[in-house]
Short mmCIF file of N, CA, C and O in Angstrom, two decimals:
data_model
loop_
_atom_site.label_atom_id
_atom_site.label_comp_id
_atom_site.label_asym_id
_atom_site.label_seq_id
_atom_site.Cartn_x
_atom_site.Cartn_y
_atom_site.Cartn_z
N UNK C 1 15.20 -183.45 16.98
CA UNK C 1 14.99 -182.30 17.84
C UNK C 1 14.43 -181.14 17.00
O UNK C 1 14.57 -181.14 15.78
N UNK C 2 13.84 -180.24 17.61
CA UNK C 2 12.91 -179.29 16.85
C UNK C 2 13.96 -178.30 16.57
O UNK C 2 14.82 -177.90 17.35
N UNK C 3 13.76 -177.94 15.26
CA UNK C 3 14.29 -176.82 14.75
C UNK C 3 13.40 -175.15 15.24
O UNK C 3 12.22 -174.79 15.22
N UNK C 4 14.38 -174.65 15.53
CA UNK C 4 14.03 -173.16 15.99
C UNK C 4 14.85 -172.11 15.03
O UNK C 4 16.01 -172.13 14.62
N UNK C 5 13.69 -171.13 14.83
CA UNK C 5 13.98 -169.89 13.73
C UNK C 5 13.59 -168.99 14.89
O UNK C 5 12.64 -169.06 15.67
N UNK C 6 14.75 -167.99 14.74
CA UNK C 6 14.50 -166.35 15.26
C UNK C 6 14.50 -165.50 14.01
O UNK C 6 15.28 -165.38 13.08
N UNK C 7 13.12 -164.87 14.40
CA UNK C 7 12.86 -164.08 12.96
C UNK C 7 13.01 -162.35 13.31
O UNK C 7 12.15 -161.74 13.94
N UNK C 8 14.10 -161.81 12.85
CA UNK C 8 14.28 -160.36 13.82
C UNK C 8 13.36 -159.03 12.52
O UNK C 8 13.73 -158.52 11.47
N UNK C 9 11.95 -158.92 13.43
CA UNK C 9 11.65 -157.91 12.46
C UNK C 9 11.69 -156.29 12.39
O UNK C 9 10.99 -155.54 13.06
N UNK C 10 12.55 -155.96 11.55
CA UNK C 10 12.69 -154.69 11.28
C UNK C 10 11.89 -153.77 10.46
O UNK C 10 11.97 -152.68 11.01
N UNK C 11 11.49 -153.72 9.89
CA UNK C 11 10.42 -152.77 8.75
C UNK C 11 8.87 -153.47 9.56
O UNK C 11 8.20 -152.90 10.42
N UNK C 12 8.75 -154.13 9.27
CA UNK C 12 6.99 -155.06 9.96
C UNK C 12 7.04 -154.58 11.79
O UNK C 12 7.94 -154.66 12.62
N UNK C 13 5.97 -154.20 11.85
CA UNK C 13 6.01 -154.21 13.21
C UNK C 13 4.53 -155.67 14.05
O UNK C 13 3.49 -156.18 13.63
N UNK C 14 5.09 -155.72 14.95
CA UNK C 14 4.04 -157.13 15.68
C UNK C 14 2.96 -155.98 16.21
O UNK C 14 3.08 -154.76 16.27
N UNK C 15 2.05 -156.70 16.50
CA UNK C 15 0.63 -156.03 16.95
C UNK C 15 1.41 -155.49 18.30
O UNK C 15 2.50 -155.85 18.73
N UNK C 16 0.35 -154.37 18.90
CA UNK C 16 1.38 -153.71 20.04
C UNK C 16 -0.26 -153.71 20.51
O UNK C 16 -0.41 -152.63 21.07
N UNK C 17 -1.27 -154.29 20.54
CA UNK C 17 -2.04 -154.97 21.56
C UNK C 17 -1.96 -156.23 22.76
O UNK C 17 -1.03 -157.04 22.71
N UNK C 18 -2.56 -156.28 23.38
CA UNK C 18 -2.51 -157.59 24.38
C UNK C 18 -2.38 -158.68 23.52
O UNK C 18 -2.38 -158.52 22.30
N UNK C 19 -2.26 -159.99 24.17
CA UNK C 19 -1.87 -161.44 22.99
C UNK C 19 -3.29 -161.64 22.75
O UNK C 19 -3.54 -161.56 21.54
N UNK C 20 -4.53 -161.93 23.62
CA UNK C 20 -5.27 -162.08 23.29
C UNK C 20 -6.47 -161.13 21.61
O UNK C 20 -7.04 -161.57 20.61
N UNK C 21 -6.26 -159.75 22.23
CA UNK C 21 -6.70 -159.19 21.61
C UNK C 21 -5.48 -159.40 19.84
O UNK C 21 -5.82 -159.11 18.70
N UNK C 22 -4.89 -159.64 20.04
CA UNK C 22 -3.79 -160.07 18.37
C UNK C 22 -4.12 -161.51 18.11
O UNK C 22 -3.76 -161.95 17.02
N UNK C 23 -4.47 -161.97 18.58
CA UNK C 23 -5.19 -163.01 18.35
C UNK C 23 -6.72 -163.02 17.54
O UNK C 23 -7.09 -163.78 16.63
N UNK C 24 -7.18 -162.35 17.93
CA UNK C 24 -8.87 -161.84 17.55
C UNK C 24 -8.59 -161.08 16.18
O UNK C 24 -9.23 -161.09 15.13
N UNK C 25 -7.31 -160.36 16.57
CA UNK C 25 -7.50 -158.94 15.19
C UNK C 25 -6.83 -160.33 14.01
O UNK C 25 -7.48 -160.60 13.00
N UNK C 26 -5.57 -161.06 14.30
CA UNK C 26 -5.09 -161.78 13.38
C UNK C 26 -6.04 -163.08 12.33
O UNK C 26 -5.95 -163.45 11.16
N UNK C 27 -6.99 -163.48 13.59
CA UNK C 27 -8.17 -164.44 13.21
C UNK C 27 -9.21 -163.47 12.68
O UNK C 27 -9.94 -164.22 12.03
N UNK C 28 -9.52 -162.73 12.62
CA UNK C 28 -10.38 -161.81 11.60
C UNK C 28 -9.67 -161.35 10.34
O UNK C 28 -10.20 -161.25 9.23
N UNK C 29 -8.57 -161.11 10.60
CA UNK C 29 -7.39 -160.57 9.43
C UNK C 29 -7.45 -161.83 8.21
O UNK C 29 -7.71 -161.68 7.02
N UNK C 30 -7.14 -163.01 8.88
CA UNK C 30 -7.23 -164.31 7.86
C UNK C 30 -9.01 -164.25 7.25
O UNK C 30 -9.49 -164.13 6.12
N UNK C 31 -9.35 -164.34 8.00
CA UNK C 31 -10.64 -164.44 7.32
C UNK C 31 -11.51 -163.27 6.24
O UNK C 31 -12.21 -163.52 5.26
N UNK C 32 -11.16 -161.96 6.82
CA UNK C 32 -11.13 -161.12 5.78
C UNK C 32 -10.49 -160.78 4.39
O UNK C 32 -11.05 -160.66 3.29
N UNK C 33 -9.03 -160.65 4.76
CA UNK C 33 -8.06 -160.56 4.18
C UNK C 33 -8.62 -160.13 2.20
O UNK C 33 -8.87 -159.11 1.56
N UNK C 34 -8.58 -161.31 2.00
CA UNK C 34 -8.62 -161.48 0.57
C UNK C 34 -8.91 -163.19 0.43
O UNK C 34 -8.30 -164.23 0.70
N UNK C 35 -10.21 -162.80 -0.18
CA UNK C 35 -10.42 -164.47 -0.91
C UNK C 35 -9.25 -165.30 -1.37
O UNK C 35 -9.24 -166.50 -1.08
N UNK C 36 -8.19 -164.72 -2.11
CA UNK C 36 -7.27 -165.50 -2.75
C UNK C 36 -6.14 -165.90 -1.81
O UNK C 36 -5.40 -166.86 -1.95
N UNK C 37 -6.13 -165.00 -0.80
CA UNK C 37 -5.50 -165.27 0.42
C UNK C 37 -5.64 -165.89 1.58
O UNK C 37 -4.96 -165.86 2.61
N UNK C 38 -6.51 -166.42 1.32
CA UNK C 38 -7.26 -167.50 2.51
C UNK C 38 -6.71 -168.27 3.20
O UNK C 38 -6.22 -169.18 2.52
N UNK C 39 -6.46 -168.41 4.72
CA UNK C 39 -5.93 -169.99 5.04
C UNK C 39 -6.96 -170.06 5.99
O UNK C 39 -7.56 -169.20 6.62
N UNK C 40 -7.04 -171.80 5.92
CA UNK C 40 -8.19 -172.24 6.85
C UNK C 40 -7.49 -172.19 7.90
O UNK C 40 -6.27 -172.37 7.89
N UNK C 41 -8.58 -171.80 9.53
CA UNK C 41 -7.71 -171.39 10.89
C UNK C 41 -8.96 -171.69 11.75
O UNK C 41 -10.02 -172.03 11.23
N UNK C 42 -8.81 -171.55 13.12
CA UNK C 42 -9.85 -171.74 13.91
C UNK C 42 -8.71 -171.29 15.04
O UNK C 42 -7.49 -171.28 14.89
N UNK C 43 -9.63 -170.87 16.40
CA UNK C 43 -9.40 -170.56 17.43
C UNK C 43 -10.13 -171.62 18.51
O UNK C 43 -10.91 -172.54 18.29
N UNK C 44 -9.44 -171.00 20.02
CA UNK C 44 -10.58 -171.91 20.87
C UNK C 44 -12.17 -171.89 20.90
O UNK C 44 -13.02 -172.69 21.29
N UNK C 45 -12.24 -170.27 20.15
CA UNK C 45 -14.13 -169.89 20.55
C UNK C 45 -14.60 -170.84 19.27
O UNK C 45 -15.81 -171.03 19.15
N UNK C 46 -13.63 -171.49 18.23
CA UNK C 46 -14.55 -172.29 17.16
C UNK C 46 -14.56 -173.68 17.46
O UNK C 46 -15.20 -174.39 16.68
N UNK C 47 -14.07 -174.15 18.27
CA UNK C 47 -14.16 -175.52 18.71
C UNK C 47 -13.49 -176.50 18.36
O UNK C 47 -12.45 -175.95 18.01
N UNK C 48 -13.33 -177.78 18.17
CA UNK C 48 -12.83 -179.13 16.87
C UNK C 48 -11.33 -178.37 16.99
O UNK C 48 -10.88 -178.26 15.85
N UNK C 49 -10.63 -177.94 17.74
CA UNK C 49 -8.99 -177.93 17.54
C UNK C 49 -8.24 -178.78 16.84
O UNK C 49 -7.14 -178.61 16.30
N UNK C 50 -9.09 -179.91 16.90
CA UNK C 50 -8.36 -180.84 16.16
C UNK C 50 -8.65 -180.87 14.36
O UNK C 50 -7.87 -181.46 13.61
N UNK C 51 -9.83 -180.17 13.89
CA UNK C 51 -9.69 -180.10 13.01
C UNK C 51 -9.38 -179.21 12.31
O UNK C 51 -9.90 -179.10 11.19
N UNK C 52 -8.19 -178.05 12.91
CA UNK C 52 -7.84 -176.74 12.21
C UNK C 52 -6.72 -177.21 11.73
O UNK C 52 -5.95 -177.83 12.45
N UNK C 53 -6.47 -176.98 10.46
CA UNK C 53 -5.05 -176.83 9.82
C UNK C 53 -4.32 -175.70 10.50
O UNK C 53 -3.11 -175.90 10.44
N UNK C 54 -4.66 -174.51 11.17
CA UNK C 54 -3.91 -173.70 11.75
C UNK C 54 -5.08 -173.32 12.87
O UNK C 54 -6.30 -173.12 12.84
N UNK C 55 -4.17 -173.33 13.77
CA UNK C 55 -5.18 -173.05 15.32
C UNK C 55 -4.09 -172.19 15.88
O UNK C 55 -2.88 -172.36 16.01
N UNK C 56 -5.28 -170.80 16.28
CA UNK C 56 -4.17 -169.45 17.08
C UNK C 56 -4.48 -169.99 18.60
O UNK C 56 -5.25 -170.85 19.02
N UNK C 57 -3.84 -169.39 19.03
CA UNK C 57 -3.80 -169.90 20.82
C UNK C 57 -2.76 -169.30 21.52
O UNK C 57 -1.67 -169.38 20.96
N UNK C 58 -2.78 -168.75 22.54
CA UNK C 58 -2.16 -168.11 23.68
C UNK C 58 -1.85 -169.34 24.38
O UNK C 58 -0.88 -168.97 25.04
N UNK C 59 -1.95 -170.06 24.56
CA UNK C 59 -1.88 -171.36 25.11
C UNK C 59 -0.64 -172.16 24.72
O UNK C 59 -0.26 -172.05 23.56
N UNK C 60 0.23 -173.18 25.80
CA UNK C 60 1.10 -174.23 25.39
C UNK C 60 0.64 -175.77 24.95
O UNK C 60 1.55 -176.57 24.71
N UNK C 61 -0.62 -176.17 24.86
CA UNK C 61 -1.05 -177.19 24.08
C UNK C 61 -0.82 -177.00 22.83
O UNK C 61 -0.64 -175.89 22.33
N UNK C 62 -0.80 -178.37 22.08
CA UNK C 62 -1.27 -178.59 20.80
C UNK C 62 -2.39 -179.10 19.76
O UNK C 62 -2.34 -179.88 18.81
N UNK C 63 -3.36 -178.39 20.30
CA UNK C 63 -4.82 -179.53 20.28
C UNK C 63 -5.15 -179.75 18.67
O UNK C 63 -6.02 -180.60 18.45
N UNK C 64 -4.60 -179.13 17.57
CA UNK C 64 -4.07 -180.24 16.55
C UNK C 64 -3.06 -180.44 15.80
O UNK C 64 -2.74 -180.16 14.64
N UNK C 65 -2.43 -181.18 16.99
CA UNK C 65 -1.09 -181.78 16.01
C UNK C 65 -0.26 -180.76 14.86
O UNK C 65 -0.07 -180.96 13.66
N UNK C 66 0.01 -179.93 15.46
CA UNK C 66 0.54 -179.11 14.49
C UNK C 66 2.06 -179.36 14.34
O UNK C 66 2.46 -179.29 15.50
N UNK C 67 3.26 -179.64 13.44
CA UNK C 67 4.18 -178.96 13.33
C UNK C 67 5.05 -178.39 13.53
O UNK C 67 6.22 -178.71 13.74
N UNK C 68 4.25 -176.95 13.45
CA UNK C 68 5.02 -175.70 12.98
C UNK C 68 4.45 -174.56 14.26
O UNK C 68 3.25 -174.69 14.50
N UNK C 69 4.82 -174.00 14.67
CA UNK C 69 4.35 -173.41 15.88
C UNK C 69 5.23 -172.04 16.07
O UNK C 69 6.37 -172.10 16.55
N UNK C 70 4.70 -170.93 15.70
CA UNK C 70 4.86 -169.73 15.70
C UNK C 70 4.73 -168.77 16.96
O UNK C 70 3.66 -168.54 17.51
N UNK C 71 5.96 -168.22 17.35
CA UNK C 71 5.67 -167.68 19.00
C UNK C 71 5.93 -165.91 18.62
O UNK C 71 6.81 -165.45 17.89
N UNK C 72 5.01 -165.26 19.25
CA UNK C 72 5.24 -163.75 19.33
C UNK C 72 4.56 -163.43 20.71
O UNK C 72 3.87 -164.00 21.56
N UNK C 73 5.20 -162.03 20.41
CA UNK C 73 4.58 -161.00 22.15
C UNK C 73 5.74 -161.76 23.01
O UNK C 73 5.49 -161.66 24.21
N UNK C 74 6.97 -162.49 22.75
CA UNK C 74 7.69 -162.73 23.92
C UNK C 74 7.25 -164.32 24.61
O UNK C 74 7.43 -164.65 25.78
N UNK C 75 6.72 -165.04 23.69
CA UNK C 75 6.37 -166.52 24.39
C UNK C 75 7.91 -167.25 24.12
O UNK C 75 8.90 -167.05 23.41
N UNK C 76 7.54 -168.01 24.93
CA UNK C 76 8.68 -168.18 25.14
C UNK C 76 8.81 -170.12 24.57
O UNK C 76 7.98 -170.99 24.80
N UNK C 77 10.00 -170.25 23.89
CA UNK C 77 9.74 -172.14 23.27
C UNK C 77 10.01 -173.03 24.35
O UNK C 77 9.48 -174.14 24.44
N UNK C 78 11.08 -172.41 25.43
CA UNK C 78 11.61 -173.55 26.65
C UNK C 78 10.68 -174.27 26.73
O UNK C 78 10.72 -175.37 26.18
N UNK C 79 9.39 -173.77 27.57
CA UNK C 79 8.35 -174.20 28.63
C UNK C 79 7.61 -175.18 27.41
O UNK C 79 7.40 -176.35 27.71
N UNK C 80 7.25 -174.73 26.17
CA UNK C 80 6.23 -175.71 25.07
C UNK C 80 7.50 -177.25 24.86
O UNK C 80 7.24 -178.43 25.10
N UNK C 81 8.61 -176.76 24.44
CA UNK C 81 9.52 -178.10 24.76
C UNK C 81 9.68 -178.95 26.16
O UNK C 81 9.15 -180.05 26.07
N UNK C 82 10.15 -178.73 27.14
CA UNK C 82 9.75 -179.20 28.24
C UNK C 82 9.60 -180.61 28.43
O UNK C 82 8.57 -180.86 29.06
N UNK C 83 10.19 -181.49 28.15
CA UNK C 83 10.14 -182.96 28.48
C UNK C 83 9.59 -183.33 26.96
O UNK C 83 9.24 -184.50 26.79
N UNK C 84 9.49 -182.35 25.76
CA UNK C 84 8.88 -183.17 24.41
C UNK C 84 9.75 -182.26 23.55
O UNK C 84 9.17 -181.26 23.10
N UNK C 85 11.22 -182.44 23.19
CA UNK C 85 11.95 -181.66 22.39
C UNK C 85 11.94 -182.27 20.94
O UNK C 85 12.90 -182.04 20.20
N UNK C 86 10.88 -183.04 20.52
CA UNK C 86 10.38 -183.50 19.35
C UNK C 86 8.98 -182.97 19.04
O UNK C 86 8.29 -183.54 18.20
N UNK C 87 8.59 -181.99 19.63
CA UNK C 87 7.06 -181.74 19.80
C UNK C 87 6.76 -181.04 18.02
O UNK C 87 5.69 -181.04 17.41
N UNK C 88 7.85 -180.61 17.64
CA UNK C 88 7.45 -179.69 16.80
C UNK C 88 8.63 -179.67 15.50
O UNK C 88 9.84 -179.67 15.70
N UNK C 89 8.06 -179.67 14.29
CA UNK C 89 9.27 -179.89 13.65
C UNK C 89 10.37 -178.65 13.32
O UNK C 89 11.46 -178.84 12.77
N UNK C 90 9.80 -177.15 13.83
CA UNK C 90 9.95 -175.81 13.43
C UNK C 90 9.47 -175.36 14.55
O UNK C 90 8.46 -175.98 14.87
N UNK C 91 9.88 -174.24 15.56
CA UNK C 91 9.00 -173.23 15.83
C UNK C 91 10.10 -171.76 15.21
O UNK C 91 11.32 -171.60 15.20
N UNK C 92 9.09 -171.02 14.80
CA UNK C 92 9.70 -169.85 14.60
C UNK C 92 9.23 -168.79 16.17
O UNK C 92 8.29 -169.01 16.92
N UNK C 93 10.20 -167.73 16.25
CA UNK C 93 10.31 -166.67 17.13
C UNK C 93 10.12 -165.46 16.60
O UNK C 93 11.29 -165.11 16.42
N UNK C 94 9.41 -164.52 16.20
CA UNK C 94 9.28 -163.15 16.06
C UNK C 94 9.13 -162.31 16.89
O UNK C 94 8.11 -162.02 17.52
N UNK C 95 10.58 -161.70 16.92
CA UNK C 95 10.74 -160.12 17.66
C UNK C 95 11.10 -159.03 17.28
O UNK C 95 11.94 -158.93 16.39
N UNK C 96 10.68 -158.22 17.71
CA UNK C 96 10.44 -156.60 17.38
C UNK C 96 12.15 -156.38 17.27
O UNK C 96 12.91 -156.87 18.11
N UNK C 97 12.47 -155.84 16.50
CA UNK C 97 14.02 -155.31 16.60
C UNK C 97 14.30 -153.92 17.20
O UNK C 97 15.40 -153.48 17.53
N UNK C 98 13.14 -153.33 17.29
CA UNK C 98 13.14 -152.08 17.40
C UNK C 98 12.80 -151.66 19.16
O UNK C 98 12.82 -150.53 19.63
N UNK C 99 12.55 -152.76 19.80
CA UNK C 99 12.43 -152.95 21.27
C UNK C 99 13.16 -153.60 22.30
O UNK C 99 12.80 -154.60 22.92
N UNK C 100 13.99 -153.11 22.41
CA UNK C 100 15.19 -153.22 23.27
C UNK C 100 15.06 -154.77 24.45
O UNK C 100 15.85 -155.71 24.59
N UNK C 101 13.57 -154.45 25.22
CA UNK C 101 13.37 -155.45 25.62
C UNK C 101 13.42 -157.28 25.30
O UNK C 101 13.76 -158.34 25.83
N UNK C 102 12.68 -156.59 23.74
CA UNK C 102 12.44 -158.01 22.93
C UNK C 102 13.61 -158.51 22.15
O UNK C 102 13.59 -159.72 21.89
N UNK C 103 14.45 -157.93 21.81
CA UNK C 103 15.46 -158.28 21.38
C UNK C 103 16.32 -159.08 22.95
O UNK C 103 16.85 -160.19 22.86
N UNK C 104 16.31 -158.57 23.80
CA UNK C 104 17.60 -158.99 25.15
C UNK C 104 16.30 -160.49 25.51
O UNK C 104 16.55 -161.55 26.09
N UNK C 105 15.46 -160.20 25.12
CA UNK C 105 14.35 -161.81 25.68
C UNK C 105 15.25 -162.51 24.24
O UNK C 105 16.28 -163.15 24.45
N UNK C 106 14.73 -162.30 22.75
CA UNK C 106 15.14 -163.03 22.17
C UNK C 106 16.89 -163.79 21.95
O UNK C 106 17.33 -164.74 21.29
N UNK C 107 17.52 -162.74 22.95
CA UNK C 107 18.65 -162.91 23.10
C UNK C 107 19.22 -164.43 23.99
O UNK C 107 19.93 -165.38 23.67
N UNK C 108 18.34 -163.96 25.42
CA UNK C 108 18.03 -165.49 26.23
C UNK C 108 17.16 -166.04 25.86
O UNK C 108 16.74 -166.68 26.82
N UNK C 109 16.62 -166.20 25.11
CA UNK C 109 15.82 -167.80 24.45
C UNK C 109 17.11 -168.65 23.77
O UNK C 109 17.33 -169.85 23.95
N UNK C 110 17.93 -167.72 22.93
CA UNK C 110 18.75 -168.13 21.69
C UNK C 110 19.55 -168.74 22.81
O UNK C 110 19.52 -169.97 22.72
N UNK C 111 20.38 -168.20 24.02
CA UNK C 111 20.99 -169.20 24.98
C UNK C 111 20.49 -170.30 25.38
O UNK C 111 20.79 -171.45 25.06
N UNK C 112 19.62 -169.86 26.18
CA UNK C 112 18.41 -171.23 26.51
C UNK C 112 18.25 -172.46 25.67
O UNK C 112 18.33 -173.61 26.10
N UNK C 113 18.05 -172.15 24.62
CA UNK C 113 18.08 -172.93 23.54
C UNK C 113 18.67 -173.17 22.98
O UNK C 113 18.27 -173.73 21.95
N UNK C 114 20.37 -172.91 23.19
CA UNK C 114 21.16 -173.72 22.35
C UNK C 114 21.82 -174.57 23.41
O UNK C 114 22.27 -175.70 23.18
N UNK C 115 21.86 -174.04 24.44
CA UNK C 115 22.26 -175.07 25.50
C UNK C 115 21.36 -176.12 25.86
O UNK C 115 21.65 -176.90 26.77
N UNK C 116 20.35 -176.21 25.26
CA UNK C 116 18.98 -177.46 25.57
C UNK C 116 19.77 -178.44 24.14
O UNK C 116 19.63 -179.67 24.14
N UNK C 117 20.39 -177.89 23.25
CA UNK C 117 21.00 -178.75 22.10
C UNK C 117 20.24 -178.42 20.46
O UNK C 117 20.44 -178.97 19.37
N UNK C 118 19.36 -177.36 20.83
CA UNK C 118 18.22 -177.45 19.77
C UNK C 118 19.22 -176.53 18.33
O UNK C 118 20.35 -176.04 18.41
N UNK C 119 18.22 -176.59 17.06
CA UNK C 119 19.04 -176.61 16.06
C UNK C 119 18.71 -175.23 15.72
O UNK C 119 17.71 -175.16 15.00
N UNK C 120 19.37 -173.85 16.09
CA UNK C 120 19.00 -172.38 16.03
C UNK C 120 19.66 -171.85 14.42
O UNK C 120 20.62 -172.29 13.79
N UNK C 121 18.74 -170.79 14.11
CA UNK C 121 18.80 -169.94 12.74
C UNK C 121 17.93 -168.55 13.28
O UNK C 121 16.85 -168.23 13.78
N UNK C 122 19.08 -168.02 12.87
CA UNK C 122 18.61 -166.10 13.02
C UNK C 122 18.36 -165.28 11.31
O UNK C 122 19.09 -165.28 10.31
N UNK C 123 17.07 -164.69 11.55
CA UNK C 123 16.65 -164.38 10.13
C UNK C 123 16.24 -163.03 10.52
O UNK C 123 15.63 -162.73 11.55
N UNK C 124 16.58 -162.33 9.69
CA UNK C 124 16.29 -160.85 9.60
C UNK C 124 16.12 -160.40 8.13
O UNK C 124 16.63 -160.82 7.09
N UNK C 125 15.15 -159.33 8.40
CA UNK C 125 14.57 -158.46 7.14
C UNK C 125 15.63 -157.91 6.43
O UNK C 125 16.41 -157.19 7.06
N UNK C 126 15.93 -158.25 4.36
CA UNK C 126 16.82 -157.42 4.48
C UNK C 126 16.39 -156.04 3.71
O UNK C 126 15.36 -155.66 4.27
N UNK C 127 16.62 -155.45 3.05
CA UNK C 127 16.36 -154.43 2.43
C UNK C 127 15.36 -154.02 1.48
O UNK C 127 15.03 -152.85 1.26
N UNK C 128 14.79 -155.35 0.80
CA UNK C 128 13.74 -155.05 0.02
C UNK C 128 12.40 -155.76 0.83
O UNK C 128 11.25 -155.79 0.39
N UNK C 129 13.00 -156.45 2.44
CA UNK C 129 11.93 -156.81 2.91
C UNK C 129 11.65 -158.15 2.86
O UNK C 129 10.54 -158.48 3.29
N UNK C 130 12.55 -159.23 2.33
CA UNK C 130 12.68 -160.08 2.16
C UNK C 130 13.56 -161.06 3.44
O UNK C 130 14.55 -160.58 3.98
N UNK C 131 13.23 -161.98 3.68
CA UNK C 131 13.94 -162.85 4.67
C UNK C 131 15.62 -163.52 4.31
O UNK C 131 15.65 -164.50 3.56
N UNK C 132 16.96 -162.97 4.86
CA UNK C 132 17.79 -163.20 4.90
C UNK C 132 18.56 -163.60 6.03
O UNK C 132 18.59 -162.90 7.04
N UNK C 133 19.35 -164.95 5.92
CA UNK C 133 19.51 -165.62 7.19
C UNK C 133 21.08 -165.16 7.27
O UNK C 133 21.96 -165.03 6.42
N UNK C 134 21.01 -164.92 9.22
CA UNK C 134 22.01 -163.83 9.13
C UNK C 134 22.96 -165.28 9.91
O UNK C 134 22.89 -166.48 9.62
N UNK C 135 23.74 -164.63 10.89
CA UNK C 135 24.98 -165.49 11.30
C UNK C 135 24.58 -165.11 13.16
O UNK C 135 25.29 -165.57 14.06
#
């Protein structure tokens, strides 16, 4: 069964654009970034999904075989599990800590999902900014 991470971010804030448009700024971000920082990625406007090592998407497909599957803006893991609770070996959850809303969503996912049986971990920023897994 897929392992699920809630990642509660405090100091980092998530794009506070539409999903689509954080999508565009994040797929330009990789590609700009820094040469030494590079990861290979593709979106739907580049085509071959299947041949991205990392493919962004607003979308609940997996058009390549990914993994690891990263949800923000409030997506939600129920609906991508859904009759395939092996789909993925990880998804992580990132929510805003600082938004009342997103925290009470990430709150019912963490129900949702532990009553589906899945294997939950809550991680929060700690002080120097570093990932510490809380209780």
């Amino acid at each position: 069964m897929t392992e699920i991470r809630f990642y509660h971010l405090e100091r980092r804030k998530p794009e506070e654009a539409p999903v689509r448009e954080w999508i565009e700024a994040l797929d330009d971000r990789l590609w700009t970034y820094a040469d030494e920082s590079f990861l290979p990625h593709g979106t739907a406007r580049d085509g071959e999904p299947e041949t991205q090592p990392i493919f962004l998407t607003t979308e609940g497909d997996n058009p390549n075989g990914a993994e690891l599957r990263i949800l923000a803006g409030g997506a939600k893991a129920a609906p991508i599990l859904a009759g395939q609770p092996d789909a993925y070996r990880r998804i992580v959850i990132l929510f805003d800590g600082a938004d009342e809303e997103a925290r009470a969503g990430a709150r019912a996912q963490w129900a949702e999902l532990k009553a589906a049986g899945h294997a939950l971990s809550y991680w929060r920023e700690g002080e120097t900014g570093e990932w510490e897994q809380g209780r």
